[in-house]
Amino acid sequence: MTVVEEVATGLGRATLFVQEYTECTNFCGDFEEPIAIIALEEPVDPAHTSIVLQAPKGDIARDELRQVLATMRALDGEQ
């Protein structure tokens, strides 16, 4: 069962979850990839209203991605 949580960031609300991923080349590997989708509160371009952060092949854990989300903010003078 996928656990989905909402996380506050300096850019907008993020939806954080982990997807199961299987990659097969010469052999198969199963991974759990944390993913966060941030809905931008003030997008610069209305055609781009979200940002996706992904930890490919689970390079970082869900808790570590949550820590990254906590540091995200708009650049000073940028809107």
PDB file of C-alpha atoms in Angstrom:
ATOM      1  CA  MET A   1       0.000   0.000   0.000  1.00  0.00           C
ATOM      2  CA  THR A   2       1.375   3.412  -0.962  1.00  0.00           C
ATOM      3  CA  VAL A   3       1.470   5.947   1.861  1.00  0.00           C
ATOM      4  CA  VAL A   4       0.924   9.498   0.625  1.00  0.00           C
ATOM      5  CA  GLU A   5       1.642  12.516   2.801  1.00  0.00           C
ATOM      6  CA  GLU A   6       1.368  16.263   2.343  1.00  0.00           C
ATOM      7  CA  VAL A   7       4.470  18.297   3.253  1.00  0.00           C
ATOM      8  CA  ALA A   8       4.744  22.088   3.480  1.00  0.00           C
ATOM      9  CA  THR A   9       7.605  23.705   1.544  1.00  0.00           C
ATOM     10  CA  GLY A  10       8.607  27.301   0.912  1.00  0.00           C
ATOM     11  CA  LEU A  11       7.352  26.877  -2.664  1.00  0.00           C
ATOM     12  CA  GLY A  12       3.978  25.259  -2.020  1.00  0.00           C
ATOM     13  CA  ARG A  13       2.467  21.990  -0.773  1.00  0.00           C
ATOM     14  CA  ALA A  14       4.284  18.809  -1.718  1.00  0.00           C
ATOM     15  CA  THR A  15       2.759  15.375  -2.121  1.00  0.00           C
ATOM     16  CA  LEU A  16       5.334  12.819  -0.968  1.00  0.00           C
ATOM     17  CA  PHE A  17       5.148   9.086  -1.674  1.00  0.00           C
ATOM     18  CA  VAL A  18       7.306   6.089  -2.567  1.00  0.00           C
ATOM     19  CA  GLN A  19       6.849   4.174  -5.807  1.00  0.00           C
ATOM     20  CA  GLU A  20       8.037   0.629  -6.347  1.00  0.00           C
ATOM     21  CA  TYR A  21      10.251   0.347  -9.410  1.00  0.00           C
ATOM     22  CA  THR A  22      11.702  -2.711 -11.135  1.00  0.00           C
ATOM     23  CA  GLU A  23      14.501  -2.407 -13.670  1.00  0.00           C
ATOM     24  CA  CYS A  24      15.593  -5.361 -15.766  1.00  0.00           C
ATOM     25  CA  THR A  25      18.683  -5.401 -17.976  1.00  0.00           C
ATOM     26  CA  ASN A  26      20.969  -8.430 -17.601  1.00  0.00           C
ATOM     27  CA  PHE A  27      19.301  -8.979 -14.226  1.00  0.00           C
ATOM     28  CA  CYS A  28      16.393  -7.419 -12.391  1.00  0.00           C
ATOM     29  CA  GLY A  29      16.497  -5.090  -9.417  1.00  0.00           C
ATOM     30  CA  ASP A  30      13.629  -3.816  -7.283  1.00  0.00           C
ATOM     31  CA  PHE A  31      13.795  -0.313  -5.844  1.00  0.00           C
ATOM     32  CA  GLU A  32      11.677   2.007  -3.748  1.00  0.00           C
ATOM     33  CA  GLU A  33      11.894   5.536  -5.146  1.00  0.00           C
ATOM     34  CA  PRO A  34      10.742   8.466  -3.014  1.00  0.00           C
ATOM     35  CA  ILE A  35       8.951  11.085  -5.117  1.00  0.00           C
ATOM     36  CA  ALA A  36       7.638  14.538  -4.245  1.00  0.00           C
ATOM     37  CA  ILE A  37       5.371  16.664  -6.419  1.00  0.00           C
ATOM     38  CA  ILE A  38       5.360  20.319  -5.363  1.00  0.00           C
ATOM     39  CA  ALA A  39       2.360  22.416  -6.431  1.00  0.00           C
ATOM     40  CA  LEU A  40       3.927  25.865  -6.819  1.00  0.00           C
ATOM     41  CA  GLU A  41       2.040  28.617  -4.985  1.00  0.00           C
ATOM     42  CA  GLU A  42       3.378  31.334  -7.303  1.00  0.00           C
ATOM     43  CA  PRO A  43       4.579  29.762 -10.557  1.00  0.00           C
ATOM     44  CA  VAL A  44       6.548  32.108 -12.810  1.00  0.00           C
ATOM     45  CA  ASP A  45       5.029  30.441 -15.874  1.00  0.00           C
ATOM     46  CA  PRO A  46       1.396  29.262 -15.717  1.00  0.00           C
ATOM     47  CA  ALA A  47       2.338  26.394 -18.036  1.00  0.00           C
ATOM     48  CA  HIS A  48       4.673  25.016 -15.334  1.00  0.00           C
ATOM     49  CA  THR A  49       2.794  24.813 -12.049  1.00  0.00           C
ATOM     50  CA  SER A  50       4.661  21.987 -10.367  1.00  0.00           C
ATOM     51  CA  ILE A  51       8.103  20.537  -9.698  1.00  0.00           C
ATOM     52  CA  VAL A  52       8.849  16.821  -9.354  1.00  0.00           C
ATOM     53  CA  LEU A  53      11.713  15.562  -7.199  1.00  0.00           C
ATOM     54  CA  GLN A  54      12.663  11.899  -7.487  1.00  0.00           C
ATOM     55  CA  ALA A  55      15.315   9.763  -5.827  1.00  0.00           C
ATOM     56  CA  PRO A  56      16.224   7.379  -8.675  1.00  0.00           C
ATOM     57  CA  LYS A  57      16.565   3.787  -7.507  1.00  0.00           C
ATOM     58  CA  GLY A  58      16.105   4.983  -3.938  1.00  0.00           C
ATOM     59  CA  ASP A  59      19.438   6.853  -3.816  1.00  0.00           C
ATOM     60  CA  ILE A  60      18.043   8.694  -0.793  1.00  0.00           C
ATOM     61  CA  ALA A  61      15.330   7.607   1.626  1.00  0.00           C
ATOM     62  CA  ARG A  62      11.872   9.127   2.052  1.00  0.00           C
ATOM     63  CA  ASP A  63      12.990  10.858   5.277  1.00  0.00           C
ATOM     64  CA  GLU A  64      15.969  12.401   3.471  1.00  0.00           C
ATOM     65  CA  LEU A  65      13.729  13.683   0.673  1.00  0.00           C
ATOM     66  CA  ARG A  66      11.443  15.177   3.336  1.00  0.00           C
ATOM     67  CA  GLN A  67      14.510  17.031   4.712  1.00  0.00           C
ATOM     68  CA  VAL A  68      15.311  18.366   1.225  1.00  0.00           C
ATOM     69  CA  LEU A  69      11.716  19.583   0.887  1.00  0.00           C
ATOM     70  CA  ALA A  70      12.034  21.474   4.172  1.00  0.00           C
ATOM     71  CA  THR A  71      14.909  23.542   2.708  1.00  0.00           C
ATOM     72  CA  MET A  72      13.190  24.552  -0.540  1.00  0.00           C
ATOM     73  CA  ARG A  73      12.255  28.205  -0.953  1.00  0.00           C
ATOM     74  CA  ALA A  74      11.921  30.814  -3.681  1.00  0.00           C
ATOM     75  CA  LEU A  75      15.087  32.705  -4.544  1.00  0.00           C
ATOM     76  CA  ASP A  76      15.233  36.242  -3.173  1.00  0.00           C
ATOM     77  CA  GLY A  77      13.911  38.677  -5.757  1.00  0.00           C
ATOM     78  CA  GLU A  78      12.518  35.849  -7.887  1.00  0.00           C
ATOM     79  CA  GLN A  79       8.778  35.463  -8.427  1.00  0.00           C
TER      80      GLN A  79
END
